[in-house]
Amino acid sequence: MGGGPAWPKYAEILTLWTLTPFVGGGIAYGIARLIRGDRFDEDRLIAALGGLVGALIANIGFTFLGPPGKQGSIAGTLGPALGLPTTAGVAVATLGVALRGRPRCGLR
């Protein structure tokens, strides 16, 4: 504490809060257009989107999963616990999420 204003940090926060609605809204619009369009099969598109979301969630850093003072991901925590390398843990989790919504696989 003390010292002068943290101008670089303020600029970073302003950039985040300014760009998030436009970037997030653009991504949401693009996904909605893909799902509503006839160009791609809806079931496969939603399964791929679910796989992408699963991969992102598996790799997000959580404070409570890491050692003190560091962050850890779900894949990084469960992979070694299951005897798998982190990459294999992410691949298995992503495949499971992607196949979950496919009726032919019987996992619905």
Coordinates of N, CA and C in Angstrom, one line a residue, residues 12-100:
E12 N -5.5 -1.9 -17.6 CA -5.8 -3.3 -17.9 C -7.2 -3.6 -17.5
I13 N -7.7 -3.1 -16.3 CA -9.0 -3.3 -15.9 C -10.0 -2.7 -16.8
L14 N -9.7 -1.4 -17.3 CA -10.6 -0.7 -18.2 C -10.7 -1.5 -19.5
T15 N -9.6 -2.0 -20.0 CA -9.6 -2.8 -21.3 C -10.5 -4.0 -21.1
L16 N -10.3 -4.7 -20.0 CA -11.1 -5.9 -19.8 C -12.6 -5.6 -19.7
W17 N -13.0 -4.6 -19.0 CA -14.4 -4.3 -18.9 C -15.0 -3.7 -20.1
T18 N -14.2 -3.1 -21.0 CA -14.6 -2.5 -22.2 C -14.8 -3.6 -23.3
L19 N -13.8 -4.5 -23.4 CA -13.8 -5.5 -24.5 C -14.7 -6.7 -24.2
T20 N -14.9 -7.1 -22.9 CA -15.6 -8.3 -22.6 C -17.0 -8.3 -23.2
P21 N -17.8 -7.3 -23.1 CA -19.2 -7.4 -23.7 C -19.1 -7.6 -25.2
F22 N -18.2 -6.9 -25.9 CA -18.1 -7.0 -27.4 C -17.6 -8.3 -27.8
V23 N -16.5 -8.8 -27.2 CA -15.9 -10.0 -27.6 C -16.9 -11.2 -27.2
G24 N -17.3 -11.2 -26.0 CA -18.3 -12.2 -25.6 C -19.5 -12.2 -26.4
G25 N -20.1 -11.1 -26.6 CA -21.3 -11.0 -27.4 C -21.1 -11.4 -28.9
G26 N -19.9 -11.1 -29.4 CA -19.6 -11.6 -30.8 C -19.5 -13.1 -30.8
I27 N -18.8 -13.7 -29.9 CA -18.7 -15.1 -29.8 C -20.1 -15.8 -29.7
A28 N -20.9 -15.3 -28.8 CA -22.3 -15.8 -28.5 C -23.1 -15.7 -29.8
Y29 N -23.0 -14.6 -30.5 CA -23.7 -14.4 -31.8 C -23.3 -15.4 -32.8
G30 N -22.0 -15.6 -32.9 CA -21.5 -16.5 -33.9 C -21.9 -17.9 -33.6
I31 N -21.9 -18.3 -32.3 CA -22.3 -19.7 -32.0 C -23.8 -19.9 -32.3
A32 N -24.6 -18.8 -31.9 CA -26.1 -18.9 -32.2 C -26.4 -19.0 -33.7
R33 N -25.6 -18.3 -34.5 CA -25.8 -18.4 -35.9 C -25.5 -19.7 -36.5
L34 N -24.4 -20.3 -35.9 CA -24.0 -21.7 -36.4 C -25.1 -22.7 -36.0
I35 N -25.6 -22.6 -34.8 CA -26.6 -23.6 -34.3 C -27.9 -23.4 -35.1
R36 N -28.3 -22.2 -35.3 CA -29.6 -22.0 -36.0 C -29.5 -22.2 -37.5
G37 N -28.3 -22.2 -38.1 CA -28.1 -22.4 -39.5 C -28.2 -23.8 -40.0
D38 N -28.2 -24.0 -41.3 CA -28.4 -25.4 -41.8 C -27.0 -25.9 -42.4
R39 N -26.0 -25.2 -42.2 CA -24.7 -25.5 -42.7 C -24.1 -26.7 -42.0
F40 N -24.3 -26.9 -40.7 CA -23.7 -28.0 -39.9 C -24.8 -28.7 -39.2
D41 N -24.5 -30.0 -38.9 CA -25.4 -30.8 -38.2 C -25.4 -30.3 -36.7
E42 N -26.6 -30.1 -36.2 CA -26.8 -29.5 -34.9 C -26.2 -30.4 -33.8
D43 N -26.5 -31.7 -33.9 CA -26.0 -32.6 -32.8 C -24.5 -32.6 -32.7
R44 N -23.8 -32.6 -33.9 CA -22.3 -32.6 -33.8 C -21.8 -31.3 -33.4
L45 N -22.4 -30.2 -33.8 CA -22.0 -28.9 -33.4 C -22.1 -28.7 -31.9
I46 N -23.2 -29.1 -31.3 CA -23.4 -29.0 -29.9 C -22.5 -29.9 -29.1
A47 N -22.2 -31.1 -29.6 CA -21.2 -32.0 -29.0 C -19.8 -31.4 -29.0
A48 N -19.5 -30.7 -30.1 CA -18.1 -30.1 -30.2 C -18.1 -28.9 -29.3
L49 N -19.1 -28.1 -29.2 CA -19.2 -27.0 -28.3 C -19.1 -27.5 -26.8
G50 N -19.8 -28.6 -26.5 CA -19.7 -29.1 -25.2 C -18.2 -29.6 -24.9
G51 N -17.6 -30.2 -25.9 CA -16.2 -30.6 -25.7 C -15.3 -29.5 -25.4
L52 N -15.5 -28.4 -26.2 CA -14.7 -27.2 -26.0 C -14.9 -26.6 -24.6
V53 N -16.1 -26.5 -24.2 CA -16.4 -26.0 -22.8 C -15.8 -26.9 -21.8
G54 N -15.9 -28.2 -22.0 CA -15.3 -29.1 -21.0 C -13.8 -29.0 -20.9
A55 N -13.2 -28.8 -22.1 CA -11.7 -28.6 -22.1 C -11.3 -27.3 -21.4
L56 N -12.1 -26.3 -21.6 CA -11.8 -25.0 -20.9 C -12.0 -25.1 -19.4
I57 N -13.0 -25.7 -19.0 CA -13.3 -25.9 -17.6 C -12.2 -26.8 -16.9
A58 N -11.8 -27.8 -17.6 CA -10.8 -28.7 -17.1 C -9.5 -28.0 -16.9
N59 N -9.2 -26.9 -17.6 CA -7.9 -26.3 -17.5 C -7.9 -24.9 -16.8
I60 N -9.1 -24.5 -16.3 CA -9.1 -23.2 -15.6 C -8.4 -23.4 -14.2
G61 N -7.6 -22.4 -13.8 CA -6.9 -22.5 -12.6 C -7.8 -22.1 -11.4
F62 N -7.9 -23.0 -10.4 CA -8.7 -22.8 -9.2 C -7.7 -22.7 -8.0
T63 N -7.9 -21.8 -7.1 CA -7.0 -21.6 -6.0 C -7.1 -22.8 -5.0
F64 N -8.3 -23.3 -4.8 CA -8.4 -24.4 -3.9 C -7.9 -25.8 -4.4
L65 N -7.5 -25.9 -5.6 CA -7.0 -27.1 -6.2 C -5.5 -27.2 -6.2
G66 N -4.8 -26.1 -6.0 CA -3.4 -26.0 -6.1 C -2.7 -26.0 -4.7
P67 N -1.4 -26.1 -4.7 CA -0.7 -25.9 -3.5 C -0.9 -24.5 -2.9
P68 N -0.5 -24.3 -1.7 CA -0.7 -23.0 -1.1 C 0.0 -21.9 -1.9
G69 N -0.7 -20.8 -2.2 CA -0.1 -19.7 -3.0 C -0.1 -19.9 -4.5
K70 N -0.6 -21.1 -5.0 CA -0.7 -21.3 -6.4 C -2.1 -21.8 -6.8
Q71 N -2.3 -21.9 -8.1 CA -3.5 -22.4 -8.7 C -3.3 -23.8 -9.3
G72 N -4.4 -24.5 -9.3 CA -4.4 -25.9 -9.9 C -5.6 -26.1 -10.8
S73 N -5.5 -26.9 -11.8 CA -6.7 -27.2 -12.6 C -7.3 -28.5 -12.3
I74 N -8.5 -28.8 -12.7 CA -9.2 -30.1 -12.5 C -8.3 -31.2 -13.2
A75 N -7.9 -30.9 -14.4 CA -7.1 -31.9 -15.1 C -5.8 -32.2 -14.4
G76 N -5.2 -31.1 -14.0 CA -3.9 -31.2 -13.3 C -4.0 -31.9 -12.0
T77 N -5.1 -31.9 -11.3 CA -5.3 -32.5 -10.0 C -5.7 -34.0 -10.2
L78 N -6.7 -34.2 -11.1 CA -7.2 -35.6 -11.3 C -6.3 -36.5 -12.1
G79 N -5.6 -35.9 -13.1 CA -4.7 -36.7 -13.9 C -3.7 -37.5 -13.1
P80 N -2.9 -36.9 -12.3 CA -1.9 -37.7 -11.5 C -2.6 -38.6 -10.5
A81 N -3.7 -38.2 -9.9 CA -4.4 -39.0 -9.0 C -4.9 -40.3 -9.6
L82 N -5.3 -40.3 -10.9 CA -5.7 -41.4 -11.6 C -4.6 -42.2 -12.3
G83 N -3.4 -41.7 -12.1 CA -2.2 -42.4 -12.7 C -2.0 -42.0 -14.2
L84 N -2.7 -40.9 -14.6 CA -2.6 -40.4 -16.0 C -1.7 -39.2 -16.0
P85 N -1.0 -39.0 -17.1 CA -0.4 -37.6 -17.3 C -1.5 -36.6 -17.5
T86 N -1.2 -35.3 -17.3 CA -2.2 -34.3 -17.4 C -2.8 -34.2 -18.7
T87 N -2.0 -34.4 -19.8 CA -2.6 -34.4 -21.2 C -3.6 -35.5 -21.4
A88 N -3.3 -36.7 -20.9 CA -4.2 -37.8 -21.1 C -5.5 -37.5 -20.3
G89 N -5.4 -36.9 -19.1 CA -6.5 -36.6 -18.3 C -7.4 -35.6 -19.0
V90 N -6.9 -34.6 -19.6 CA -7.6 -33.6 -20.3 C -8.3 -34.3 -21.5
A91 N -7.6 -35.1 -22.2 CA -8.2 -35.8 -23.4 C -9.4 -36.7 -23.0
V92 N -9.2 -37.4 -21.9 CA -10.3 -38.3 -21.5 C -11.5 -37.5 -21.0
A93 N -11.3 -36.4 -20.3 CA -12.4 -35.6 -19.8 C -13.1 -34.9 -21.0
T94 N -12.3 -34.4 -22.0 CA -12.9 -33.8 -23.1 C -13.7 -34.7 -23.9
L95 N -13.2 -35.9 -24.2 CA -13.9 -36.9 -24.9 C -15.2 -37.3 -24.2
G96 N -15.2 -37.5 -22.9 CA -16.4 -37.8 -22.1 C -17.4 -36.8 -22.3
V97 N -17.0 -35.5 -22.2 CA -18.0 -34.4 -22.3 C -18.6 -34.4 -23.7
A98 N -17.7 -34.5 -24.7 CA -18.2 -34.5 -26.1 C -19.1 -35.6 -26.5
L99 N -18.9 -36.8 -25.9 CA -19.7 -37.9 -26.3 C -21.0 -38.0 -25.5
R100 N -21.1 -37.2 -24.4 CA -22.2 -37.3 -23.5 C -23.5 -37.0 -24.2

